[in-house]
Amino acid sequence: MPPFPARSACLAIALSLAQPGIAFAQSGPSAVGAWGVAALVLLLSAVVVALWGARQRERRDRQRFELVARAISDGIYDLDLVVDRLWRSEAFCRMFGLPAEGAAHAVSDWLTRVHPDDRERIRLGYAQAMDGDATEWQVAYRYLRPDGGIGHVVDRLVIVRDERGQPVRAIGGVADVSDEQGAIERLALLRRALDASTTGVAIIDAQAPDMPCVYANRALVQMSGYPVEELLGRNLRLLQGAEREQPGLEMLRHAIREGRDGQALLRNWRKDGASYWVDLVVSPVRDGSGQLTHWVGSQADVSERVATEQALAHRATHDELTGLPNRQLFRDRLAQALRESKRFGLNLVVMFIDLDNFKLINDSLGHSAGDELLRTVARRLQGCLRQTDSVARFGGDEFVVLLLGEAETDVLRVVDRITEALRRPVALAGAVHYCTASIGYARCPQHGDEAGILLQRADMAMYQAKARGRNCAVGYEPTFDQGSAERLLLITQLREAVERKEFLLHYQPQFRWDGRAQGMEALLRWNHPVRGLLAPGHFIEALEESGLMAEVGRWVLRDAARRHAELVALGLGDVRLAVNVSATQLHHDLRADVEALVAEFALPPGALELELTESVLMVNAESTIEEMKRVDSLGVGIAVDDFGTGYSSLSYLKRLPIQRLKIDRSFVRGLGTDPDDEAICASVILLASSLGLDTVAEGVETEPQRDWLAEHGCGELQGYLLGRPASFDDVVAMIRAQRG
Ligand code: C2E
Ligand code: MG
Ligand code: MG
């Protein structure tokens, strides 16, 4: 609908169109004869008939026009530009909420119904159309609907011009396109939503050959790194790169073949070659007839989630410290290997490797040194194995190896490789250490074809290796079963023994070279309910292994220390109480325990002495030196037990606050008969005196032994010859008798 009134220049044409008869009536009759009159009458009646016919036609045309205008929903208008008159159809008036009558201000009335923001644009467009030579013009604009809402119309106009090209009439139709416009806006909204989404969305043409992508949103472009032009028109398998056999892909192909929804976790590849994980959902799109026309694929980048899941899965199946597979993963691999071994008749070996003295290093050098050693061992073990073999850490210092298809000789070769690798020096806490291991192994099928049994038997063989003095490898033998069952029983009984207080102490006197009783060593005994009184050789290792040693050791210390008061009361206050201390105790607040005992029992300096074996003391640790110095400062002496059985560093020995070396009884045994033992004992005595230390010889059983030791300057003697371990009262009685 044009917004401007008509132009007066068009007036004549407009009149001639509206009233065609008037011009003719104005040309009046001329003076002619009767013939002429008759002819005129004839002519006139012909004209009247013609005129009447024309009017009839015109009426029919107009009627038809008005009926059509009423029948269609579009608003129709007819604007006479010459007289500035507007005719509007009913639909037009309804649409804009204008009165059907009163056309006086029709154009300006209509303009008030146009959305204010669109008015100026229409005005300009219309002026341009009219000023040019256009015969048609179209404009889309918003209008204020009678119900208060805003509608959308497209207004199409036909411009009638006179012979000079001036517009004289404009006939137009206004179609309400609110619904279409709404749809377009909704589409635009959806598109914006898709582009704002962080989920990658693609639309695939299901009917075109090779199913090309016909739409890809911004997220997909960003995720994949491909510009949108490189995605459109191509099959999106390009995102999976060369990885065409992913399990998720097979599931998707299945869903696509069956025309149903599908979901899969896929690894995709960016254009720059980096991989990322997506959770892809594909859904079929069908047209009105049910024909599948498109697929919509939406993919969320789940790389972070997958990375977390993988890390967790790795954590669940691997040992954090060494990165080796853990027990669970090893068992899976073993089960798999056993299946293969059965199918192909292959040999298989399960090997337990337990480090010797690891606990000592861990306790004395600290956990970080222990951790470092474990990592080193893990690396070295891996270096000893083939790709098909595997090694796992079962916890602590226990490693388990699985060898596939090995013959007996090959196993021994692997054992050699492992032993060699472990023997290489390891630098820990600033000093060099040497590591050995006890190795036990069991073979499939000879020793079993079940995972549990093989593991158990390899473990038993490993214990056997420990029992045989460590640093060796032992293959499973059926006789081992008995031993391990007994050991388990022993540990159970030891727990009960602690609860039932079945432990007691015997004492063995220690004598000066001239025979005077000087001290007494507390020796642990277990009063077993069935087996009777047991010496430590039967249970001390199991006690360490069960973790009960710290508790029992603490009890031993206290029980010995409390005896000092009794000795004082009997006039034996100068008799020293010697107590054996294990590595476990050394690292379970030994100093604090000793300090408390010294205070509680008012122990004077020299009343108590701790015996620690060489191997316990020799772990080169500053912390051990510090700990020993504090013990020393409490007036509690330190003796090195079983001296000569380990290997000592003299420079280290010098730094420890030691009073005494106890020559191991294995050297004492050969005195008077074995020149080697004699040489060793002589040099130990010499060494001690050069370091300013006293010596005690253990296990003196014969007089020649005693005499040899006395001759060679050994300060003290201990052994069956002079006094067997016995109850406190018996030993005290013996000493009192000796002293008279
Ligand atoms: P040890 O500290 O070297 O103790 C000396 C061992 O030699 C004792 O054995 C003693 O009975 C034995 N013995 C003494 N004289 C002779 C002899 O003339 N000939 C022979 N053949 N043996 C002799 P026992 O009591 O069986 O103790 C063995 C080891 O158990 C001890 O060796 C010590 O290392 C450990 N032990 C004993 N009691 C305790 C304790 O309370 N705590 C800790 N941690 N270890 C202990
Ligand atoms: Mg001892
Ligand atoms: Mg000893």
PDB file of N, CA and C in Angstrom, residues 16-54:
ATOM      1  N   SER A  16     -11.153   9.307 -17.452  1.00  0.00           N
ATOM      2  CA  SER A  16     -11.586   8.571 -18.633  1.00  0.00           C
ATOM      3  C   SER A  16     -11.737   7.097 -18.306  1.00  0.00           C
ATOM      4  N   LEU A  17     -10.974   6.608 -17.402  1.00  0.00           N
ATOM      5  CA  LEU A  17     -11.112   5.202 -17.023  1.00  0.00           C
ATOM      6  C   LEU A  17     -12.367   4.983 -16.193  1.00  0.00           C
ATOM      7  N   ALA A  18     -12.616   5.970 -15.315  1.00  0.00           N
ATOM      8  CA  ALA A  18     -13.752   5.806 -14.406  1.00  0.00           C
ATOM      9  C   ALA A  18     -15.085   6.092 -15.092  1.00  0.00           C
ATOM     10  N   GLN A  19     -15.145   7.133 -16.029  1.00  0.00           N
ATOM     11  CA  GLN A  19     -16.430   7.512 -16.653  1.00  0.00           C
ATOM     12  C   GLN A  19     -16.264   7.591 -18.182  1.00  0.00           C
ATOM     13  N   PRO A  20     -16.225   6.464 -18.812  1.00  0.00           N
ATOM     14  CA  PRO A  20     -15.925   6.471 -20.264  1.00  0.00           C
ATOM     15  C   PRO A  20     -16.997   7.157 -21.121  1.00  0.00           C
ATOM     16  N   GLY A  21     -18.259   7.274 -20.648  1.00  0.00           N
ATOM     17  CA  GLY A  21     -19.345   7.814 -21.477  1.00  0.00           C
ATOM     18  C   GLY A  21     -19.379   9.325 -21.553  1.00  0.00           C
ATOM     19  N   ILE A  22     -18.793  10.008 -20.623  1.00  0.00           N
ATOM     20  CA  ILE A  22     -18.969  11.458 -20.502  1.00  0.00           C
ATOM     21  C   ILE A  22     -18.370  12.209 -21.675  1.00  0.00           C
ATOM     22  N   ALA A  23     -17.214  11.866 -22.068  1.00  0.00           N
ATOM     23  CA  ALA A  23     -16.550  12.559 -23.162  1.00  0.00           C
ATOM     24  C   ALA A  23     -17.393  12.510 -24.435  1.00  0.00           C
ATOM     25  N   PHE A  24     -17.959  11.301 -24.648  1.00  0.00           N
ATOM     26  CA  PHE A  24     -18.771  11.165 -25.853  1.00  0.00           C
ATOM     27  C   PHE A  24     -20.007  12.040 -25.770  1.00  0.00           C
ATOM     28  N   ALA A  25     -20.746  12.106 -24.707  1.00  0.00           N
ATOM     29  CA  ALA A  25     -21.968  12.877 -24.538  1.00  0.00           C
ATOM     30  C   ALA A  25     -21.717  14.357 -24.727  1.00  0.00           C
ATOM     31  N   GLN A  26     -20.548  14.800 -24.514  1.00  0.00           N
ATOM     32  CA  GLN A  26     -20.262  16.218 -24.659  1.00  0.00           C
ATOM     33  C   GLN A  26     -20.142  16.632 -26.128  1.00  0.00           C
ATOM     34  N   SER A  27     -19.922  15.698 -27.027  1.00  0.00           N
ATOM     35  CA  SER A  27     -19.865  16.064 -28.463  1.00  0.00           C
ATOM     36  C   SER A  27     -21.274  16.044 -29.044  1.00  0.00           C
ATOM     37  N   GLY A  28     -22.006  17.155 -29.022  1.00  0.00           N
ATOM     38  CA  GLY A  28     -23.420  17.243 -29.343  1.00  0.00           C
ATOM     39  C   GLY A  28     -23.770  16.954 -30.817  1.00  0.00           C
ATOM     40  N   PRO A  29     -25.127  16.879 -31.275  1.00  0.00           N
ATOM     41  CA  PRO A  29     -25.563  16.535 -32.649  1.00  0.00           C
ATOM     42  C   PRO A  29     -25.371  17.705 -33.611  1.00  0.00           C
ATOM     43  N   SER A  30     -25.313  17.414 -34.965  1.00  0.00           N
ATOM     44  CA  SER A  30     -25.166  18.482 -35.968  1.00  0.00           C
ATOM     45  C   SER A  30     -26.429  18.548 -36.839  1.00  0.00           C
ATOM     46  N   ALA A  31     -26.664  19.633 -37.689  1.00  0.00           N
ATOM     47  CA  ALA A  31     -27.873  19.793 -38.497  1.00  0.00           C
ATOM     48  C   ALA A  31     -27.808  18.938 -39.733  1.00  0.00           C
ATOM     49  N   VAL A  32     -28.579  17.846 -39.716  1.00  0.00           N
ATOM     50  CA  VAL A  32     -28.629  16.931 -40.861  1.00  0.00           C
ATOM     51  C   VAL A  32     -30.071  16.649 -41.174  1.00  0.00           C
ATOM     52  N   GLY A  33     -30.327  15.887 -42.307  1.00  0.00           N
ATOM     53  CA  GLY A  33     -31.679  15.597 -42.731  1.00  0.00           C
ATOM     54  C   GLY A  33     -32.251  14.425 -42.013  1.00  0.00           C
ATOM     55  N   ALA A  34     -33.572  14.007 -42.485  1.00  0.00           N
ATOM     56  CA  ALA A  34     -34.266  12.885 -41.822  1.00  0.00           C
ATOM     57  C   ALA A  34     -33.452  11.621 -41.984  1.00  0.00           C
ATOM     58  N   TRP A  35     -32.880  11.516 -43.172  1.00  0.00           N
ATOM     59  CA  TRP A  35     -32.026  10.330 -43.395  1.00  0.00           C
ATOM     60  C   TRP A  35     -30.916  10.287 -42.386  1.00  0.00           C
ATOM     61  N   GLY A  36     -30.502  11.463 -42.347  1.00  0.00           N
ATOM     62  CA  GLY A  36     -29.411  11.600 -41.363  1.00  0.00           C
ATOM     63  C   GLY A  36     -29.885  11.310 -39.964  1.00  0.00           C
ATOM     64  N   VAL A  37     -31.149  11.759 -39.686  1.00  0.00           N
ATOM     65  CA  VAL A  37     -31.664  11.526 -38.325  1.00  0.00           C
ATOM     66  C   VAL A  37     -31.790  10.044 -38.058  1.00  0.00           C
ATOM     67  N   ALA A  38     -32.374   9.359 -39.135  1.00  0.00           N
ATOM     68  CA  ALA A  38     -32.558   7.904 -38.953  1.00  0.00           C
ATOM     69  C   ALA A  38     -31.223   7.224 -38.727  1.00  0.00           C
ATOM     70  N   ALA A  39     -30.291   7.664 -39.570  1.00  0.00           N
ATOM     71  CA  ALA A  39     -28.963   7.034 -39.425  1.00  0.00           C
ATOM     72  C   ALA A  39     -28.392   7.322 -38.038  1.00  0.00           C
ATOM     73  N   LEU A  40     -28.654   8.566 -37.626  1.00  0.00           N
ATOM     74  CA  LEU A  40     -28.147   8.952 -36.297  1.00  0.00           C
ATOM     75  C   LEU A  40     -28.776   8.118 -35.192  1.00  0.00           C
ATOM     76  N   VAL A  41     -30.156   7.920 -35.397  1.00  0.00           N
ATOM     77  CA  VAL A  41     -30.864   7.115 -34.378  1.00  0.00           C
ATOM     78  C   VAL A  41     -30.267   5.707 -34.312  1.00  0.00           C
ATOM     79  N   LEU A  42     -30.060   5.185 -35.550  1.00  0.00           N
ATOM     80  CA  LEU A  42     -29.502   3.833 -35.621  1.00  0.00           C
ATOM     81  C   LEU A  42     -28.133   3.764 -34.924  1.00  0.00           C
ATOM     82  N   LEU A  43     -27.369   4.788 -35.349  1.00  0.00           N
ATOM     83  CA  LEU A  43     -26.014   4.835 -34.789  1.00  0.00           C
ATOM     84  C   LEU A  43     -26.057   4.962 -33.264  1.00  0.00           C
ATOM     85  N   LEU A  44     -27.021   5.871 -32.894  1.00  0.00           N
ATOM     86  CA  LEU A  44     -27.147   6.122 -31.452  1.00  0.00           C
ATOM     87  C   LEU A  44     -27.526   4.865 -30.684  1.00  0.00           C
ATOM     88  N   SER A  45     -28.543   4.170 -31.283  1.00  0.00           N
ATOM     89  CA  SER A  45     -28.983   2.961 -30.565  1.00  0.00           C
ATOM     90  C   SER A  45     -27.855   1.928 -30.552  1.00  0.00           C
ATOM     91  N   ALA A  46     -27.072   1.904 -31.662  1.00  0.00           N
ATOM     92  CA  ALA A  46     -25.936   0.952 -31.660  1.00  0.00           C
ATOM     93  C   ALA A  46     -24.948   1.314 -30.563  1.00  0.00           C
ATOM     94  N   VAL A  47     -24.727   2.645 -30.457  1.00  0.00           N
ATOM     95  CA  VAL A  47     -23.799   3.109 -29.407  1.00  0.00           C
ATOM     96  C   VAL A  47     -24.348   2.777 -28.020  1.00  0.00           C
ATOM     97  N   VAL A  48     -25.686   3.023 -27.866  1.00  0.00           N
ATOM     98  CA  VAL A  48     -26.306   2.743 -26.554  1.00  0.00           C
ATOM     99  C   VAL A  48     -26.137   1.263 -26.197  1.00  0.00           C
ATOM    100  N   VAL A  49     -26.417   0.417 -27.258  1.00  0.00           N
ATOM    101  CA  VAL A  49     -26.293  -1.030 -27.007  1.00  0.00           C
ATOM    102  C   VAL A  49     -24.846  -1.366 -26.604  1.00  0.00           C
ATOM    103  N   ALA A  50     -23.955  -0.754 -27.429  1.00  0.00           N
ATOM    104  CA  ALA A  50     -22.528  -1.043 -27.139  1.00  0.00           C
ATOM    105  C   ALA A  50     -22.144  -0.574 -25.747  1.00  0.00           C
ATOM    106  N   LEU A  51     -22.641   0.637 -25.468  1.00  0.00           N
ATOM    107  CA  LEU A  51     -22.341   1.206 -24.152  1.00  0.00           C
ATOM    108  C   LEU A  51     -22.896   0.353 -23.023  1.00  0.00           C
ATOM    109  N   TRP A  52     -24.149  -0.060 -23.257  1.00  0.00           N
ATOM    110  CA  TRP A  52     -24.792  -0.874 -22.220  1.00  0.00           C
ATOM    111  C   TRP A  52     -23.995  -2.171 -22.001  1.00  0.00           C
ATOM    112  N   GLY A  53     -23.594  -2.721 -23.160  1.00  0.00           N
ATOM    113  CA  GLY A  53     -22.787  -3.977 -23.093  1.00  0.00           C
ATOM    114  C   GLY A  53     -21.487  -3.741 -22.320  1.00  0.00           C
ATOM    115  N   ALA A  54     -20.877  -2.614 -22.662  1.00  0.00           N
ATOM    116  CA  ALA A  54     -19.594  -2.313 -21.991  1.00  0.00           C
ATOM    117  C   ALA A  54     -19.793  -2.161 -20.480  1.00  0.00           C
TER     118      ALA A  54
END
